[in-house]
């Protein structure tokens, strides 16, 4: 017997108190039947889920200081009501534990504060935008989140995967982020199996990302970045701050939104200890590193704008002067990719290898505290 309190179907949008029952010759067959039906209704991620039984849901609710009927927020893009109980139901499907609930609830609340209308336009974009969760503070260690090789499958990332998956199922079934309904992505991305990482604070030469945003080291936080692609930038030859950061500055020039936004958006840099360590050891602050990358992230304006015709209606007036230039003249003009170092976010994540992961991202990153939900 299983409990699933939510929409009867992905099309109805009706929230009720129905208890769904699945039967079989044994528990395995009953759970298999549930999985077939939940996949058919598009309530799952098409991977096997755990039965959200009343007992499992009640145990998760007990992992927070709030009651099941308390409202955390309305959740974009469909703005369903994210009560503690609804969050617990979807978290139970992902196999979450009671100690994970404060992080998941904070992440749900965090998304509702992301950008305009909780990042609705990004979530509903035809481009492969996807949330990325990042946890700082004591809670990350307490629950066992991995901040080293943090984005892959396997035992080391079990908690990362469970929390990210619970968040995704909330986003889907409470926020109504259904493919071809409110998620209009043209092709899709595996990043929509939402990723959760911890910052590798112990290996960082700098204050944490959360401390940069005004939180203390003993506060636990969750941040949400909206990512739009990724690139591995390798550097196993340089050992100086100057050399390592020049390599990254070149790497962050991939992908852009130049003509419509006057600049190329944002970059999220997951910098491993083997890059962050040497940079910090030379006395560079995180802001120094960001400003240096901004200064050296430049290239051909003509190349940066080739993805959009100059006469496109989305081109802002700042670029109209280029209409009088030939393609050859545009290619010869050099320009910085960003307006400043604050267009780059640095988070120390990774194992001890000089392989940096870079994501085009949106500047509407939000960080909120987790402790209020414990």
Coordinates of C-alpha atoms in Angstrom, one line a residue:
X1 CA 0.0 0.0 0.0
X2 CA 1.4 3.4 -1.0
X3 CA 0.6 7.0 -0.3
X4 CA 0.9 9.7 -3.0
X5 CA -0.9 12.9 -2.3
X6 CA -0.7 15.2 -5.3
X7 CA -2.0 15.7 -8.7
X8 CA -4.2 12.9 -10.1
X9 CA -2.4 13.4 -13.4
X10 CA 0.1 15.7 -14.8
X11 CA -2.6 17.4 -16.9
X12 CA -5.2 18.0 -14.3
X13 CA -3.2 20.2 -11.8
X14 CA -5.7 19.0 -9.2
X15 CA -4.3 18.5 -5.7
X16 CA -6.3 16.1 -3.6
X17 CA -5.9 13.7 -0.7
X18 CA -6.2 10.5 -2.6
X19 CA -4.4 7.4 -1.3
X20 CA -3.2 5.2 -4.2
X21 CA -3.0 1.5 -3.6
X22 CA -0.9 -1.0 -5.5
X23 CA -1.2 -4.8 -5.2
X24 CA 0.7 -7.8 -6.2
X25 CA 1.6 -11.3 -5.2
X26 CA 4.4 -9.8 -3.1
X27 CA 5.8 -6.4 -2.1
X28 CA 8.2 -6.5 -5.1
X29 CA 5.4 -6.8 -7.6
X30 CA 3.3 -4.1 -5.8
X31 CA 6.3 -1.7 -5.9
X32 CA 7.0 -2.5 -9.5
X33 CA 3.3 -1.8 -10.4
X34 CA 3.6 1.5 -8.6
X35 CA 6.7 2.4 -10.6
X36 CA 5.0 1.6 -13.9
X37 CA 2.0 3.8 -13.0
X38 CA 4.1 6.7 -11.7
X39 CA 6.2 6.6 -14.8
X40 CA 3.1 6.5 -17.0
X41 CA 1.7 9.5 -15.2
X42 CA 5.1 11.3 -15.4
X43 CA 5.3 11.7 -11.6
X44 CA 8.8 10.1 -11.5
X45 CA 12.1 10.7 -13.4
X46 CA 11.6 7.3 -15.1
X47 CA 14.0 5.6 -12.7
X48 CA 12.7 3.3 -9.9
X49 CA 11.3 5.3 -7.0
X50 CA 10.7 4.4 -3.4
X51 CA 7.0 4.0 -2.2
X52 CA 5.9 7.3 -0.5
X53 CA 4.0 5.4 2.2
X54 CA 2.4 7.3 5.0
X55 CA 5.0 6.0 7.4
X56 CA 7.9 7.2 5.2
X57 CA 6.3 10.6 4.7
X58 CA 5.6 11.0 8.4
X59 CA 9.2 10.2 9.2
X60 CA 10.4 12.9 6.9
X61 CA 8.1 15.5 8.3
X62 CA 9.5 14.6 11.7
X63 CA 12.9 15.6 10.4
X64 CA 11.9 19.3 10.4
X65 CA 10.7 21.7 13.0
X66 CA 7.6 22.5 10.9
X67 CA 4.3 20.7 10.6
X68 CA 3.1 18.9 7.5
X69 CA 0.5 21.6 6.6
X70 CA 3.0 24.5 6.9
X71 CA 3.5 26.3 3.6
X72 CA 7.2 26.7 2.6
X73 CA 6.5 28.7 -0.6
X74 CA 4.8 28.5 -4.0
X75 CA 7.1 26.7 -6.4
X76 CA 7.8 27.8 -9.9
X77 CA 7.3 27.5 -12.8
X78 CA 3.7 26.3 -12.2
X79 CA 3.5 27.8 -8.7
X80 CA 2.1 24.8 -6.9
X81 CA 1.9 25.1 -3.1
X82 CA 5.0 23.5 -1.5
X83 CA 3.8 22.4 1.9
X84 CA 6.1 20.4 4.1
X85 CA 3.9 17.4 3.4
X86 CA 4.1 17.7 -0.3
X87 CA 7.9 18.1 -0.1
X88 CA 8.1 15.1 2.1
X89 CA 6.1 13.0 -0.3
X90 CA 8.4 13.7 -3.2
X91 CA 11.5 13.4 -1.1
X92 CA 10.3 9.9 0.1
X93 CA 10.1 8.9 -3.6
X94 CA 13.8 9.8 -3.9
X95 CA 14.8 7.8 -0.8
X96 CA 15.6 10.8 1.3
X97 CA 16.2 10.5 5.0
X98 CA 14.7 12.8 7.8
X99 CA 18.1 14.6 8.2
X100 CA 17.9 15.6 4.5
X101 CA 14.6 17.4 4.8
X102 CA 16.0 20.8 6.0
X103 CA 18.3 21.0 3.0
X104 CA 15.5 20.0 0.6
X105 CA 13.0 22.4 2.1
X106 CA 15.6 25.3 2.0
X107 CA 16.4 24.4 -1.7
X108 CA 12.7 24.6 -2.6
X109 CA 12.4 28.0 -0.8
X110 CA 15.6 29.1 -2.5
X111 CA 14.3 28.4 -6.0
X112 CA 11.2 30.5 -5.3
X113 CA 13.5 33.5 -4.8
X114 CA 15.6 32.9 -7.9
X115 CA 15.4 35.7 -10.4
X116 CA 12.0 37.1 -11.6
X117 CA 9.1 34.9 -10.6
X118 CA 11.4 32.2 -9.2
X119 CA 13.3 31.9 -12.4
X120 CA 10.1 31.0 -14.3
X121 CA 11.4 32.2 -17.7
X122 CA 14.6 30.2 -17.3
X123 CA 12.8 27.0 -16.2
X124 CA 10.4 27.3 -19.1
X125 CA 13.1 28.2 -21.7
X126 CA 13.7 26.2 -24.9
X127 CA 17.4 26.2 -23.9
X128 CA 18.8 23.5 -21.4
X129 CA 18.7 25.6 -18.2
X130 CA 18.8 23.6 -15.1
X131 CA 19.2 24.3 -11.3
X132 CA 22.4 23.4 -9.5
X133 CA 22.3 23.0 -5.7
X134 CA 25.3 23.8 -3.6
X135 CA 25.5 23.4 0.2
X136 CA 27.8 25.2 2.6
X137 CA 28.4 24.9 6.3
X138 CA 28.1 22.2 9.0
X139 CA 25.0 20.5 7.5
X140 CA 26.9 19.4 4.4
X141 CA 29.3 17.3 6.5
X142 CA 26.6 16.2 8.9
X143 CA 24.6 14.5 6.1
X144 CA 27.6 13.3 4.1
X145 CA 27.5 15.5 1.0
X146 CA 30.5 15.1 -1.2
X147 CA 32.5 18.2 -2.3
X148 CA 35.3 16.3 -4.1
X149 CA 34.4 14.3 -7.3
X150 CA 30.9 15.5 -6.6
X151 CA 28.9 15.2 -9.8
X152 CA 29.3 11.6 -10.8
X153 CA 27.4 8.4 -9.9
X154 CA 28.3 5.9 -7.3
X155 CA 28.6 5.4 -3.5
X156 CA 30.6 8.5 -2.8
X157 CA 27.8 10.7 -4.2
X158 CA 24.8 8.8 -2.8
X159 CA 23.7 11.7 -0.6
X160 CA 24.3 14.2 -3.4
X161 CA 22.1 12.2 -5.7
X162 CA 19.3 11.6 -3.3
X163 CA 19.0 15.3 -2.3
X164 CA 19.2 16.5 -5.8
X165 CA 16.7 13.9 -6.9
X166 CA 14.3 14.8 -4.1
X167 CA 14.5 18.5 -5.2
X168 CA 13.9 17.6 -8.8
X169 CA 10.8 15.5 -8.0
X170 CA 9.4 18.5 -6.0
X171 CA 10.2 20.8 -8.9
X172 CA 8.3 18.4 -11.2
X173 CA 5.3 17.5 -9.1
X174 CA 4.8 20.7 -7.1
X175 CA 6.3 23.2 -9.5
X176 CA 4.7 21.3 -12.5
X177 CA 8.0 21.3 -14.4
X178 CA 6.8 18.6 -16.8
X179 CA 8.6 18.2 -20.2
X180 CA 6.7 19.7 -23.1
X181 CA 4.3 21.3 -20.6
X182 CA 6.1 23.8 -18.6
X183 CA 9.6 22.7 -19.4
X184 CA 10.0 23.6 -23.1
X185 CA 13.6 22.5 -23.6
X186 CA 14.3 21.7 -27.2
X187 CA 16.7 18.8 -26.6
X188 CA 17.2 18.5 -22.9
X189 CA 20.2 17.9 -20.6
X190 CA 21.3 15.4 -18.0
X191 CA 21.7 18.4 -15.7
X192 CA 18.0 18.2 -15.2
X193 CA 18.6 15.1 -13.1
X194 CA 19.3 17.9 -10.7
X195 CA 22.8 18.0 -9.2
X196 CA 23.6 18.8 -5.6
X197 CA 27.2 19.3 -4.3
X198 CA 28.9 20.6 -1.2
X199 CA 31.7 23.1 -1.4
X200 CA 35.1 21.6 -0.6
X201 CA 35.6 24.1 2.2
X202 CA 38.5 22.2 3.9
X203 CA 40.6 22.4 0.7
X204 CA 39.8 26.0 -0.1
X205 CA 42.3 28.8 0.5
X206 CA 39.4 31.3 0.7
X207 CA 36.3 31.9 2.7
X208 CA 33.3 29.8 1.4
X209 CA 30.8 31.0 -1.1
X210 CA 28.3 31.4 1.6
X211 CA 30.7 33.6 3.6
X212 CA 31.2 35.7 0.5
X213 CA 27.4 36.3 0.7
X214 CA 27.3 37.4 4.3
X215 CA 26.8 34.1 6.2
X216 CA 29.0 32.9 9.0
X217 CA 31.1 29.8 8.8
X218 CA 28.9 28.0 11.4
X219 CA 25.7 28.7 9.4
X220 CA 24.4 26.1 6.9
X221 CA 23.2 27.4 3.6
X222 CA 22.0 26.2 0.2
X223 CA 22.6 28.2 -3.0
X224 CA 20.9 27.6 -6.4
X225 CA 22.7 28.4 -9.7
X226 CA 20.8 28.2 -13.0
X227 CA 23.3 26.6 -15.4
X228 CA 23.2 26.4 -19.2
X229 CA 25.9 24.0 -20.4
X230 CA 29.3 22.9 -19.1
X231 CA 32.9 22.7 -20.1
X232 CA 35.9 20.8 -18.7
X233 CA 39.0 23.1 -18.7
X234 CA 42.3 21.1 -18.2
X235 CA 45.6 22.6 -17.1
X236 CA 48.3 20.1 -16.0
X237 CA 51.2 22.2 -17.1
X238 CA 50.8 25.5 -15.2
X239 CA 51.6 25.9 -11.5
X240 CA 51.5 29.6 -11.1
X241 CA 48.4 31.7 -10.4
X242 CA 49.0 33.8 -13.5
X243 CA 49.2 30.7 -15.8
X244 CA 46.4 28.8 -14.2
X245 CA 44.0 31.7 -14.3
X246 CA 44.9 32.6 -17.9
X247 CA 43.9 29.1 -18.9
X248 CA 40.5 29.5 -17.1
X249 CA 40.0 33.0 -18.7
X250 CA 40.3 31.4 -22.1
X251 CA 37.9 28.6 -21.1
X252 CA 35.1 30.8 -19.9
X253 CA 34.8 32.4 -23.3
X254 CA 32.7 29.5 -24.6
X255 CA 29.0 30.2 -25.0
X256 CA 27.5 33.7 -24.9
X257 CA 24.4 35.9 -25.0
X258 CA 26.1 39.0 -26.2
X259 CA 23.7 40.9 -28.4
X260 CA 20.6 40.6 -26.3
X261 CA 22.1 41.2 -22.9
X262 CA 25.0 43.7 -23.6
X263 CA 27.3 41.0 -22.1
X264 CA 27.8 37.3 -21.9
X265 CA 25.8 36.5 -18.8
X266 CA 27.6 34.7 -16.0
X267 CA 30.0 31.9 -15.4
X268 CA 30.0 29.4 -12.5
X269 CA 33.5 28.1 -12.0
X270 CA 33.9 24.8 -10.0
X271 CA 37.6 25.2 -9.2
X272 CA 39.4 22.2 -7.8
X273 CA 42.0 22.4 -5.0
X274 CA 44.9 21.9 -7.4
X275 CA 44.0 25.2 -9.1
X276 CA 42.6 27.1 -6.1
X277 CA 45.5 26.1 -3.8
X278 CA 48.4 27.6 -5.9
X279 CA 46.4 30.7 -6.6
X280 CA 45.6 31.3 -2.9
X281 CA 49.2 30.4 -1.9
X282 CA 50.5 33.3 -3.9
X283 CA 48.3 35.7 -1.9
X284 CA 45.5 36.1 -4.5
X285 CA 42.0 36.6 -3.0
X286 CA 39.0 35.1 -4.7
X287 CA 38.0 38.6 -6.0
X288 CA 41.6 39.0 -7.4
X289 CA 41.1 35.8 -9.3
X290 CA 37.7 36.8 -10.6
X291 CA 39.0 40.2 -11.7
X292 CA 42.0 38.6 -13.4
X293 CA 39.9 36.2 -15.4
X294 CA 37.6 39.0 -16.4
X295 CA 40.6 41.1 -17.7
X296 CA 41.9 38.2 -19.7
X297 CA 38.5 36.8 -21.0
X298 CA 38.4 38.7 -24.3
X299 CA 38.3 37.8 -28.0
X300 CA 36.9 38.6 -31.3
X301 CA 33.6 40.5 -31.0
X302 CA 32.7 39.1 -34.5
X303 CA 33.1 35.6 -33.2
X304 CA 31.1 36.3 -30.0
X305 CA 28.1 37.6 -31.9
X306 CA 27.9 35.1 -34.8
X307 CA 25.0 33.2 -33.1
X308 CA 22.6 36.1 -33.6
X309 CA 22.0 38.2 -36.8
X310 CA 22.7 41.9 -36.1
X311 CA 19.2 42.9 -37.4
X312 CA 17.4 40.5 -34.9
X313 CA 14.7 42.2 -32.9
X314 CA 16.5 41.0 -29.6
X315 CA 19.6 43.0 -30.4
X316 CA 19.7 46.0 -28.0
X317 CA 20.5 49.5 -29.3
X318 CA 24.0 49.4 -27.8
X319 CA 25.1 47.2 -30.7
X320 CA 23.4 49.0 -33.6
X321 CA 26.7 50.6 -34.6
X322 CA 27.9 47.2 -35.8
X323 CA 25.3 47.2 -38.6
X324 CA 27.6 49.4 -40.6
X325 CA 30.6 47.1 -40.2
X326 CA 31.6 44.3 -42.5
X327 CA 32.0 40.8 -41.1
X328 CA 35.8 41.1 -41.5
X329 CA 35.7 44.4 -39.5
X330 CA 33.7 42.8 -36.7
X331 CA 36.1 39.9 -36.5
X332 CA 39.0 42.2 -36.0
X333 CA 37.5 44.0 -33.0
X334 CA 38.6 42.7 -29.7
X335 CA 36.3 43.0 -26.6
X336 CA 36.1 41.7 -23.1
X337 CA 33.5 39.0 -22.6
X338 CA 32.2 40.4 -19.3
X339 CA 31.6 43.8 -17.8
X340 CA 33.5 42.8 -14.7
X341 CA 34.8 40.2 -12.3
X342 CA 31.5 39.9 -10.5
X343 CA 30.1 38.1 -13.6
X344 CA 32.2 35.1 -12.4
X345 CA 31.3 32.9 -9.4
X346 CA 34.0 30.7 -7.9
X347 CA 33.2 27.6 -5.8
X348 CA 36.0 25.2 -4.7
X349 CA 34.8 21.8 -5.7
X350 CA 36.7 18.7 -6.8
X351 CA 39.5 16.2 -6.1
X352 CA 43.2 16.9 -6.4
X353 CA 43.5 17.3 -10.1
X354 CA 43.8 20.5 -12.2
X355 CA 40.5 20.0 -14.0
X356 CA 38.1 22.9 -13.7
X357 CA 34.4 22.7 -14.6
X358 CA 32.8 25.8 -16.0
X359 CA 29.1 26.5 -16.5
X360 CA 27.4 29.4 -18.3
X361 CA 24.9 30.5 -15.7
X362 CA 22.4 33.2 -14.9
X363 CA 23.3 36.1 -12.5
X364 CA 20.2 35.4 -10.3
X365 CA 22.0 33.0 -7.9
X366 CA 20.3 33.0 -4.4
X367 CA 21.6 31.7 -1.1
X368 CA 19.4 31.1 1.9
X369 CA 19.9 29.6 5.4
X370 CA 19.0 25.9 6.2
X371 CA 19.1 26.1 10.0
X372 CA 15.6 27.7 10.1
X373 CA 14.1 24.3 9.0
X374 CA 16.0 22.1 11.4

